[in-house]
XYZ file of C-alpha atoms in Angstrom:
594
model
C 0.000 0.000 0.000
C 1.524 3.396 -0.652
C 1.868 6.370 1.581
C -0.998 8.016 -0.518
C -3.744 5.054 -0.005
C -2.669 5.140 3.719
C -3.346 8.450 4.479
C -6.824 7.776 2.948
C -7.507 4.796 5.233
C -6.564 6.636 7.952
C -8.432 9.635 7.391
C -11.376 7.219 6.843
C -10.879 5.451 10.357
C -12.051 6.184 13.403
C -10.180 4.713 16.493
C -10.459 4.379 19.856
C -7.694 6.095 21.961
C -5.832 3.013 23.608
C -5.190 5.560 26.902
C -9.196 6.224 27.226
C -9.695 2.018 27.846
C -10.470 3.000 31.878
C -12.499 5.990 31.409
C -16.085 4.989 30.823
C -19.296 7.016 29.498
C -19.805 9.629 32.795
C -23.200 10.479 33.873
C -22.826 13.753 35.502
C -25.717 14.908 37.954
C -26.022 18.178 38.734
C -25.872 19.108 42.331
C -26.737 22.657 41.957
C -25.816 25.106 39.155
C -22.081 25.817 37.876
C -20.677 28.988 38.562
C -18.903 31.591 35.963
C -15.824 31.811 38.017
C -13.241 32.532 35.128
C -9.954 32.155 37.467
C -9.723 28.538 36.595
C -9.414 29.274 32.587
C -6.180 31.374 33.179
C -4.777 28.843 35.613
C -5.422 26.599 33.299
C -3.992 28.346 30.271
C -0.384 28.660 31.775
C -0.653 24.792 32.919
C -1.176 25.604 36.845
C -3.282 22.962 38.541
C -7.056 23.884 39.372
C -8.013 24.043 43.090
C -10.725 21.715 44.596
C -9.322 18.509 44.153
C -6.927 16.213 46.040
C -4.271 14.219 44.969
C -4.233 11.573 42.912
C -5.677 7.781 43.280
C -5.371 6.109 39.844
C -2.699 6.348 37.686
C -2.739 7.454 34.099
C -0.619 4.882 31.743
C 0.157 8.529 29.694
C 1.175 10.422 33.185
C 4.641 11.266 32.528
C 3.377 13.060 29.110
C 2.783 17.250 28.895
C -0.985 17.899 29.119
C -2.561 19.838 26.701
C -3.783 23.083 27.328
C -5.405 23.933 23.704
C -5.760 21.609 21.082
C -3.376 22.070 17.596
C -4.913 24.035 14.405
C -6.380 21.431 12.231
C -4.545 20.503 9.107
C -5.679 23.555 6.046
C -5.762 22.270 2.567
C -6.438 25.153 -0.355
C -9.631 24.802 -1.359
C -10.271 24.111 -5.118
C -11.255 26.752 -7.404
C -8.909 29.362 -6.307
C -10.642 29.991 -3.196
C -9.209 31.789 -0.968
C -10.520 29.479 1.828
C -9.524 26.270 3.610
C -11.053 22.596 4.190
C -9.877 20.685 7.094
C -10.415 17.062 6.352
C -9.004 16.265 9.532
C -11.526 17.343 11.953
C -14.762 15.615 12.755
C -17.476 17.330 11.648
C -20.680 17.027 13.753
C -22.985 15.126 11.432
C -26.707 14.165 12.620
C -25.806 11.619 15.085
C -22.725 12.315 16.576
C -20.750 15.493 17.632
C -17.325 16.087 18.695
C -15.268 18.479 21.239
C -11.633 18.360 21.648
C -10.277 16.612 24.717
C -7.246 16.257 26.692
C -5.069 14.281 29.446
C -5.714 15.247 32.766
C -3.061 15.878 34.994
C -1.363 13.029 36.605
C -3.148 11.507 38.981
C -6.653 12.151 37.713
C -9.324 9.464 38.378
C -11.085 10.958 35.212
C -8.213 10.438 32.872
C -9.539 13.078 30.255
C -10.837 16.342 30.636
C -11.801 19.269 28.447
C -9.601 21.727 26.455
C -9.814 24.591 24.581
C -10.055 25.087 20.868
C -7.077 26.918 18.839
C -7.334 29.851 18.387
C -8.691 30.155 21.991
C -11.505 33.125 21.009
C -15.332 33.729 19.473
C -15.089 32.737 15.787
C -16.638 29.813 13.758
C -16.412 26.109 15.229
C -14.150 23.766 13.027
C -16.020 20.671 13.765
C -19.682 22.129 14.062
C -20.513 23.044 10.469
C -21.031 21.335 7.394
C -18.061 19.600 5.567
C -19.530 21.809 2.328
C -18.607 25.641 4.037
C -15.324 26.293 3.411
C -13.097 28.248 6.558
C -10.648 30.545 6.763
C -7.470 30.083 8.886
C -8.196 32.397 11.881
C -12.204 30.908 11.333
C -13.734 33.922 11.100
C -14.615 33.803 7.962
C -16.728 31.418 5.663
C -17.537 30.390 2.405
C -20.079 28.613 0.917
C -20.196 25.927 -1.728
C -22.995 23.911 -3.236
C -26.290 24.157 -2.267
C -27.614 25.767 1.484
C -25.489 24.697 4.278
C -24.689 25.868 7.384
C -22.131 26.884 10.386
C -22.615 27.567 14.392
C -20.385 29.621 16.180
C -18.338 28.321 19.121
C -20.312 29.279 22.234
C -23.995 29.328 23.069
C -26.153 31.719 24.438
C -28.182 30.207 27.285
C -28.811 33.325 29.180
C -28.728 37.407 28.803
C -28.261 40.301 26.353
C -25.934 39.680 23.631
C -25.024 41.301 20.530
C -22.906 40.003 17.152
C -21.644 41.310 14.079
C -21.495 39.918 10.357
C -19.863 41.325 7.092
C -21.613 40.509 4.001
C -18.132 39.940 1.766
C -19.919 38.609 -1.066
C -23.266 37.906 -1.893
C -25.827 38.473 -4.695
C -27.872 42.120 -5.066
C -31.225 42.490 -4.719
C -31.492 43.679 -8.485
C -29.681 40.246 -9.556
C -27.215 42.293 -11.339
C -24.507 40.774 -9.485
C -23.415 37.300 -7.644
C -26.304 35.909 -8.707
C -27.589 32.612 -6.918
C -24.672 33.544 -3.639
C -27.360 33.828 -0.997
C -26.868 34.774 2.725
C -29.204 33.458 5.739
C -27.963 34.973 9.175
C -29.817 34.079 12.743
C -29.661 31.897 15.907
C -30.215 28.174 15.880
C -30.121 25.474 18.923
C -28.090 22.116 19.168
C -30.683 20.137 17.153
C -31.089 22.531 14.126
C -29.618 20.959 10.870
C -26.298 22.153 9.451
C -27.115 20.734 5.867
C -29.756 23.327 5.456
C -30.498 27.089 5.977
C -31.380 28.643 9.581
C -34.972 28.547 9.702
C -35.747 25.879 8.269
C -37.166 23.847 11.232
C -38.344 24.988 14.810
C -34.801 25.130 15.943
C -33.863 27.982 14.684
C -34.848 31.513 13.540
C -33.038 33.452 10.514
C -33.373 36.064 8.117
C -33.093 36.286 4.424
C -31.077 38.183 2.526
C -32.743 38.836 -0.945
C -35.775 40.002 0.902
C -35.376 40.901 4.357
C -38.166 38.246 5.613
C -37.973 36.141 8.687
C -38.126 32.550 8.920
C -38.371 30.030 11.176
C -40.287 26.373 10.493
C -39.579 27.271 6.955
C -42.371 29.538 7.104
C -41.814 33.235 5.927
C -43.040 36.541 7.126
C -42.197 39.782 5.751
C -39.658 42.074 8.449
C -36.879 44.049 7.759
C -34.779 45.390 4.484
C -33.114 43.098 2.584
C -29.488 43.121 2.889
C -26.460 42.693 0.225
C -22.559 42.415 -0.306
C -20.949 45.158 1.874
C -23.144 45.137 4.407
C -23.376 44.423 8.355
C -25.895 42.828 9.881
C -26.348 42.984 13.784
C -28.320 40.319 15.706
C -29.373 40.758 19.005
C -30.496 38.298 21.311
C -32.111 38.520 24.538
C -32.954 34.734 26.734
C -34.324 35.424 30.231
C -32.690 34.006 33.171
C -31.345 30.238 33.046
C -33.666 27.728 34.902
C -32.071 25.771 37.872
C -33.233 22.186 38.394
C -35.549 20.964 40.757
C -33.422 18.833 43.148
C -36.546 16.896 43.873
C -37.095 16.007 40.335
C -34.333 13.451 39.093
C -35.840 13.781 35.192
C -35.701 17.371 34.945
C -34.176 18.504 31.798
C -32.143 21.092 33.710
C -30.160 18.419 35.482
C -26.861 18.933 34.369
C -25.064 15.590 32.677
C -22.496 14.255 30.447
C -22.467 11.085 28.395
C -18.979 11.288 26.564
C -16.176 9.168 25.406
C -12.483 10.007 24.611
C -11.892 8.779 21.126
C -8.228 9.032 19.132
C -8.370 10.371 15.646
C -5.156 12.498 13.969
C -3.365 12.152 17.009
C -5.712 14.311 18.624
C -8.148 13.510 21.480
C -11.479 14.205 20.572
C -15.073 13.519 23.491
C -17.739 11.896 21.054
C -21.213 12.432 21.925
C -24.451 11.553 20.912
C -26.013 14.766 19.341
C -29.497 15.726 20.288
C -32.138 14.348 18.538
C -35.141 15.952 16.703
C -38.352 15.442 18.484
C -41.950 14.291 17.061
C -43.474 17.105 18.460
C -40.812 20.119 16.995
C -41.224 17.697 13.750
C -44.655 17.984 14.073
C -44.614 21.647 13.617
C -42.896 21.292 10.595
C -44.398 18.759 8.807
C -48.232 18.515 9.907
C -50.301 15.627 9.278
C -52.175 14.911 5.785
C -55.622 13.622 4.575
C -55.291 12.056 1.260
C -58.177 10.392 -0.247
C -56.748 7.864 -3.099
C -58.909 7.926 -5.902
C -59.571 4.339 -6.068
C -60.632 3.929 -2.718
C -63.433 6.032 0.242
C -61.452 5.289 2.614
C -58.780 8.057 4.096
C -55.292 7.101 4.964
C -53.355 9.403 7.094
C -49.720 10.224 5.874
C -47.110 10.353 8.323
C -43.893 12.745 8.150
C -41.223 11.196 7.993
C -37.470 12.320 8.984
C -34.712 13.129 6.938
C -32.636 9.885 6.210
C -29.619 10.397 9.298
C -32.156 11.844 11.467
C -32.752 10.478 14.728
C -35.821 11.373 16.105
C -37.353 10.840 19.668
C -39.244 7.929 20.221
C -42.146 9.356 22.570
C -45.239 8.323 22.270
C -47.400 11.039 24.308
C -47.269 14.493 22.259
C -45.700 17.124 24.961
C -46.307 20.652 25.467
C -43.223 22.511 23.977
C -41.810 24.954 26.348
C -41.337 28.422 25.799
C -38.758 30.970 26.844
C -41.131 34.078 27.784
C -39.743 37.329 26.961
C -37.292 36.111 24.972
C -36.480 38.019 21.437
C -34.628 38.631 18.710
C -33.868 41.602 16.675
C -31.591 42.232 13.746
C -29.655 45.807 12.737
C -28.586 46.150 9.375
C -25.928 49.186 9.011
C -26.923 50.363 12.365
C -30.275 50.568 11.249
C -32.953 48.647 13.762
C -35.041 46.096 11.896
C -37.579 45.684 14.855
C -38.560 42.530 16.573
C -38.371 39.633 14.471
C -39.136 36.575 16.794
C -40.871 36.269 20.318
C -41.069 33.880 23.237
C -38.352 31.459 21.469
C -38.585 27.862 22.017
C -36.596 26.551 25.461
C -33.584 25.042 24.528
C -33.546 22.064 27.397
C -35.070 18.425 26.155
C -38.449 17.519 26.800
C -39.333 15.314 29.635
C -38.746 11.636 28.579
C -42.203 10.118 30.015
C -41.577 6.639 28.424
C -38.991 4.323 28.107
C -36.968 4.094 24.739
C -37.050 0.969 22.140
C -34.693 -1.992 22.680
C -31.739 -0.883 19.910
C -31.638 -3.464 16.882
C -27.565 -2.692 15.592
C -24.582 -1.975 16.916
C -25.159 2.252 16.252
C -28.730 1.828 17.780
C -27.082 0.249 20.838
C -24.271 3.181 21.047
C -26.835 5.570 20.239
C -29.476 4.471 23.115
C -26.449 4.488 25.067
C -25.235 7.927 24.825
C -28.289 9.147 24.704
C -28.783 12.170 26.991
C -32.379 13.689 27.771
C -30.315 16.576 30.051
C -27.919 19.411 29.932
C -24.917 18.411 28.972
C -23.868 22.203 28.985
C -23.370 23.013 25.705
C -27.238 23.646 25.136
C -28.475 27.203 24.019
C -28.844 29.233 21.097
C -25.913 29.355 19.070
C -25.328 32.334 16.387
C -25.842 30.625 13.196
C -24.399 31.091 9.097
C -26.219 29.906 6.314
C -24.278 29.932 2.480
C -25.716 29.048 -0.843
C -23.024 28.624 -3.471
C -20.207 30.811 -3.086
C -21.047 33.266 -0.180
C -19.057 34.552 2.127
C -19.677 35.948 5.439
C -17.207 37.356 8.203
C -18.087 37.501 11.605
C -17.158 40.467 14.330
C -17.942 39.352 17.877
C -16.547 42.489 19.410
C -16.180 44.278 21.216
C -15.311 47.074 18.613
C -18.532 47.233 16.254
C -18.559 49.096 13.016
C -22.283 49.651 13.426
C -22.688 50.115 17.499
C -25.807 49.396 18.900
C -27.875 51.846 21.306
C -27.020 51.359 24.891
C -30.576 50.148 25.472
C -31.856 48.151 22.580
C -34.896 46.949 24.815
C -35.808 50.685 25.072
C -35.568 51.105 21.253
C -37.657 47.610 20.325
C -40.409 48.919 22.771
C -40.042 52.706 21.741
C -39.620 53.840 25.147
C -37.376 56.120 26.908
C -34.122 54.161 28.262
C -34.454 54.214 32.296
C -30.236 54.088 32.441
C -27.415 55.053 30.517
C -25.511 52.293 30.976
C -24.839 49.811 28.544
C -27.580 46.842 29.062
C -25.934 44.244 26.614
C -23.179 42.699 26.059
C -20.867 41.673 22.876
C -20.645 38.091 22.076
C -16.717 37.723 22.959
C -17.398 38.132 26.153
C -19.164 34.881 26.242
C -16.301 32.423 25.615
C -14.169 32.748 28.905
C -17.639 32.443 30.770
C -18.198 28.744 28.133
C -15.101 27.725 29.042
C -15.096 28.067 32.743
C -18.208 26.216 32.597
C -16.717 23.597 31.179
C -13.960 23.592 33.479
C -16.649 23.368 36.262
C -18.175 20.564 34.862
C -14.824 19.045 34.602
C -14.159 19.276 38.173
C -17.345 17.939 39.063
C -16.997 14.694 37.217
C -13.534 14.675 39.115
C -15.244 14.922 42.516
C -17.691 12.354 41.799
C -14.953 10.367 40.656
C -12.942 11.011 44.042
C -16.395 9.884 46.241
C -17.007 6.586 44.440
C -13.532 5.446 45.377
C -13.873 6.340 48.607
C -17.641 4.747 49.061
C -16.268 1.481 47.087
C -12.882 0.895 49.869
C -10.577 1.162 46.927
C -6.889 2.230 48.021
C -4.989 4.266 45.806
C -1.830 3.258 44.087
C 0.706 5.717 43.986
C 1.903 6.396 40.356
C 5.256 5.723 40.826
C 4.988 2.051 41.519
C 2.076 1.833 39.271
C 4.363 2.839 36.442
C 7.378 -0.073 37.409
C 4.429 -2.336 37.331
C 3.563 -1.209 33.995
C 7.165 -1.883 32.479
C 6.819 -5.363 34.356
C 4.354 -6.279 32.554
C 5.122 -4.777 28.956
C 8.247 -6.674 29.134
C 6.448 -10.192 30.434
C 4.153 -9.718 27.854
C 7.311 -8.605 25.025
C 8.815 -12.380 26.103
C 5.813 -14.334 25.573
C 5.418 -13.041 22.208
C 9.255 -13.629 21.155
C 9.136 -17.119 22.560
C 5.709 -18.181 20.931
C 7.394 -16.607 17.229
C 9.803 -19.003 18.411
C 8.079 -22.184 18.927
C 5.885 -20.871 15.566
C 8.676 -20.824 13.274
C 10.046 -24.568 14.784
C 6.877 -25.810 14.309
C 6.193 -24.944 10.888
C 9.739 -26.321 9.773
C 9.010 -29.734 11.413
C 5.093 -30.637 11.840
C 3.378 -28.285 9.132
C 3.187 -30.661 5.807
C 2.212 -28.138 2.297
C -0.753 -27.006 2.047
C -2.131 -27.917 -1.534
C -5.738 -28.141 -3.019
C -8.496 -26.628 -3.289
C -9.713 -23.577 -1.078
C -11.873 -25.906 1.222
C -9.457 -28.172 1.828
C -6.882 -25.061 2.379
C -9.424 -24.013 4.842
C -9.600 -26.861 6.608
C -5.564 -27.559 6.934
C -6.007 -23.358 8.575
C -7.671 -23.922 11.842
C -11.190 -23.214 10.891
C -13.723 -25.597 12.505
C -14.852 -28.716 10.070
C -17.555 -30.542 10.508
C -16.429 -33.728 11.269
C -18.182 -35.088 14.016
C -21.292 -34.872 16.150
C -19.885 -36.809 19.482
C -21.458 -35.223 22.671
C -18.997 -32.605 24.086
C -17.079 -31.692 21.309
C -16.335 -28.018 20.890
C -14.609 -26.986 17.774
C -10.627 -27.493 17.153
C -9.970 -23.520 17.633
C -12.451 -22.381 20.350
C -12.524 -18.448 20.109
C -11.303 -16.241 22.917
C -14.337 -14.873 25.061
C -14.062 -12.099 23.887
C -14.862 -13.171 20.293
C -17.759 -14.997 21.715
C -19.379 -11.859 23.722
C -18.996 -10.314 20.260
C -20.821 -13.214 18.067
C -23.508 -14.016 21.291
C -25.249 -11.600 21.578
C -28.673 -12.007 23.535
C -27.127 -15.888 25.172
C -26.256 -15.180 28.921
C -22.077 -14.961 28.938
C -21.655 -16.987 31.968
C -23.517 -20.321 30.965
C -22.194 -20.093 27.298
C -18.402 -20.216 28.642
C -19.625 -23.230 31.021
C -20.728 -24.725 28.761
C -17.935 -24.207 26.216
C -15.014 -24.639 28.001
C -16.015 -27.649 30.386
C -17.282 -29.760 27.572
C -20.779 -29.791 28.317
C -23.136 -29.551 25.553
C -25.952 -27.407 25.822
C -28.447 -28.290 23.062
C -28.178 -25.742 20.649
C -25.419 -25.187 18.050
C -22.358 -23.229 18.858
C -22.398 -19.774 17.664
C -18.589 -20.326 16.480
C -19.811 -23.198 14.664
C -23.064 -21.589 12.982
C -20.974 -18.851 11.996
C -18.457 -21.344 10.735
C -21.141 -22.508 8.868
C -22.034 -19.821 6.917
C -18.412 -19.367 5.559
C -18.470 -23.096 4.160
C -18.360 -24.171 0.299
C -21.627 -24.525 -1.211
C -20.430 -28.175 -1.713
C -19.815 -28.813 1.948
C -22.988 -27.492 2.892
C -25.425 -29.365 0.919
C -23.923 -32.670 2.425
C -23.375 -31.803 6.080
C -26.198 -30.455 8.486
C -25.584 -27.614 10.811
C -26.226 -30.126 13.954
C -23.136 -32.424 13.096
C -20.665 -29.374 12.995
C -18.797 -29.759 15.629
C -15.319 -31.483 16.253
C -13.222 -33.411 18.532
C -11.583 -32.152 21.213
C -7.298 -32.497 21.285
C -6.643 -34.660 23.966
């Protein structure tokens, strides 16, 4: 294989980080809410330990290693063209089922042997791995470019509570007289966890957007005319305004509110990435969009009801009670276009938690149904909100300004000025976006620290004494160079055997088969097992459903237990046609070496 083919294969791979073997999915309660103390993200930064916790328990097998503070720049390749812009085929783009967040080691010691990091470059700007693979970036990611049909980009921080304001340059996109740029279109707005990024903002219950060409609103892919249409050279404000956050009811262990995390480290580029189940779309928002038909076939009186369906990758919820959607009250957005007020465009936005799960969810039927069911998370994980959100037909391009210099300022007020009223202060009620990401990250951090905690109190509840690292590590090198002597010596006794016992292998390939260790069916003597039993392992893999401790009872002591093996049934199904017209599934089974 050459060097080019391998980079595709491994760019095509996803694989488990070796180090992340100990540190299970977390479930994260909430025991009250996380504070905004940013002290931690400095201390952080210059690689300084964060207070709270004790010393260390379980050892990391990576503890001697530097801990990342913030994650390397993804890899840029030109795009085609003669864009000016970037793809980065190296990150993992959050598709419809999964998302991703960089991660790192923790410091040595750590029960929870990864923890979050931060995100070269450490500022507001657009998310590498939240967007479609079809926007194009720039290098410093505030920038974007579209290609292809509608698709879509979040920012890196959501907006979960308060007055916020954000910028946007129009670099490119068509006129309103279609004299220029025609078909580059431009959708700007705010848009939740769930809202598609291969479509425009707006076009679900998700999120809320505006259009370019004609200055409407839209939201549920349902127009409404609002503000002046907007066109290259120009900057668009959004505002935002979400009331207070809602704490949890302590009381209530299925609150949405509750704050937890269902993530696992995963190793892909030689960069630790958390991989989590994204939230999924829910009958009732879907309901919204796609209401419920009559049709009367012309053949037939009788009416059949036609049921929406989701977009193939889509994972919807699988309630079966419609729930009340909850509503933020008060909430609002507003857009500015050259410093210009547009007016309200959207009221009382949808709440951004989960609904209440009032049912329990279907038994999963695959592999990704099983990791999906899971991972999946009917709480806060944290990173819900409303995100600021970029929408590109063809080749648009947008640039965003978080702040805090604006080239269009806002009023002080902007609540005053969307209720024409007088301002009651003079102050500055709002804030600019960039303001927001030391306040996400120290979030995280908290949340880090909490899992930490946990961690710390289910040692202590379960008796388990610490090991100190040290010796940990000398029993590490023990047993790397046990197992490093076992290998040479059975390469060893390999390579005599096959000089002196092996005879050549000739024929056909079912007779080469058979001379390779794969089971024959030879024999149907009670308590046989096949010649090259699989390790349990194997077995939990090809068992699924048959209780683990009776099968390898029944395996390994010889027993039979009136069914056929699953080694042997799969054995089966990799036969010749010719061997399995003449020998029946029941007499597959073979001696055992005595």
């Amino acid at each position: 294989m050459d060097s080019g083919s391998e980079k595709l294969a491994d760019s095509k791979k996803r694989k488990r980080d070796p180090s992340a073997a100990p540190s299970t999915t977390t479930d994260v309660p909430s025991p009250g809410p996380i504070g905004g103390d940013q002290s931690g993200v400095a201390a952080f930064r210059s690689g300084q330990a964060l207070e709270g916790l004790s010393e260390s328990a379980i050892p990391l097998d990576f503890a001697a290693l530097p801990t990342a503070r913030i994650s390397k720049l993804p890899t840029f390749v030109p795009a085609p063209n003669g864009s000016r812009f970037f793809l980065t085929p190296d990150v993992p783009v959050n598709r419809s089922l999964f998302r991703y967040t960089p991660a790192g080691a923790s410091e040595p010691g750590k029960l929870v042997l990864h923890r979050s990091i931060e995100n070269a470059p450490a500022t507001i700007r657009v998310s590498w791995e939240d967007r479609s693979p079809h926007i194009r970036i720039s290098q410093d990611a505030l920038a974007v470019e579209g290609f292809g049909g509608f698709r879509s980009a979040r920012l890196n921080v959501p907006v979960r509570e308060g007055k916020w304001y954000v910028e946007f340059h129009i670099e490119r996109s068509e006129s309103p007289d279609g004299q220029s740029n025609l078909g580059k279109n431009v959708r700007l707005g705010w848009g939740r966890r769930e809202a598609s990024l291969n479509g425009p903002v707006g076009l679900d219950g998700y999120s809320y957007g505006m259009r370019d060409l004609t200055g409407e609103a839209v939201t549920l892919s349902r127009l409404k005319p609002y503000g002046r249409p907007f066109k290259q050279g120009d900057v668009v404000g959004l505002y935002i305004y979400l009331p207070p956050k809602r704490q949890p009811d302590p009381d209530d262990p299925y609150d949405p509110a509750h704050l937890v995390r269902k993530r696992i480290p995963i190793g892909l580029k030689l960069q630790p990435y958390f991989e989590m189940a994204e939230y999924p779309v829910s009958k009732e928002m879907k309901a919204l969009l796609e209401e419920e038909e009559k049709v009367i076939p012309q053949n037939t009186g009788k009416k059949r009801k036609v049921e929406a369906r989701p977009a193939k990758g889509t994972r919807t919820g699988d309630q079966g009670i419609t729930r009340e959607l909850p509503i933020l009250h008060g909430s609002r957005i507003a857009y500015f276009v050259n410093g210009e007020c547009q007016g309200i465009a959207f009221n009382d936005l949808y709440d951004y938690h989960q609904l209440r799960e009032i049912s329990k969810r279907k038994a999963a039927k695959d592999r990704q149904a099983l990791n999906l069911k899971e991972r999946h998370n009917p709480f806060d994980d944290g990173t819900l909100g409303y995100y600021p959100m970029v929408s590109l037909y063809r080749e648009a391009i947008v640039r965003v300004n978080a702040g805090p210099n604006f080239t269009f300022p806002p009023p002080t007020d902007i609540d005053a000025l969307l209720e024409n009223r007088e301002s009651s202060t003079e102050r500055q009620t709002w804030r600019p976006l960039c303001e927001r990401y030391d306040e996400f990250v120290a979030e995280m951090f908290a949340l880090d620290d909490m899992e930490e905690e946990l961690a710390q109190k289910a040692v202590v509840n379960a008796g388990l004494q610490p090991v100190p690292v040290e010796d940990e590590k000398g029993n590490q090198k023990e047993r790397k160079k046990k197992r490093d002597d076992t290998k040479k010596k059975g390469k060893k006794d390999t390579g005599a055997t096959s000089r002196t016992d092996t005879p050549p292998v000739r024929g056909n390939s079912a007779s080469i088969r058979a001379q390779s260790g794969t089971p024959q069916p030879t024999s149907s003597h009670q308590g046989s097992v096949p010649a090259s039993t699989p390790a349990p392992q194997l077995l939990d893999l090809m068992d699924q459903g048959t209780n683990a401790e009776s099968r390898d009872a029944s395996v390994f002591n010889g027993e039979e237990s009136g069914r056929s093996s699953p080694a042997m049934f799969k054995t089966e199904e990799r036969e010749p046609s010719s061997l399995r017209s003449s020998v029946q599934p029941s007499n597959m089974k073979m001696e055992i070496d005595e």
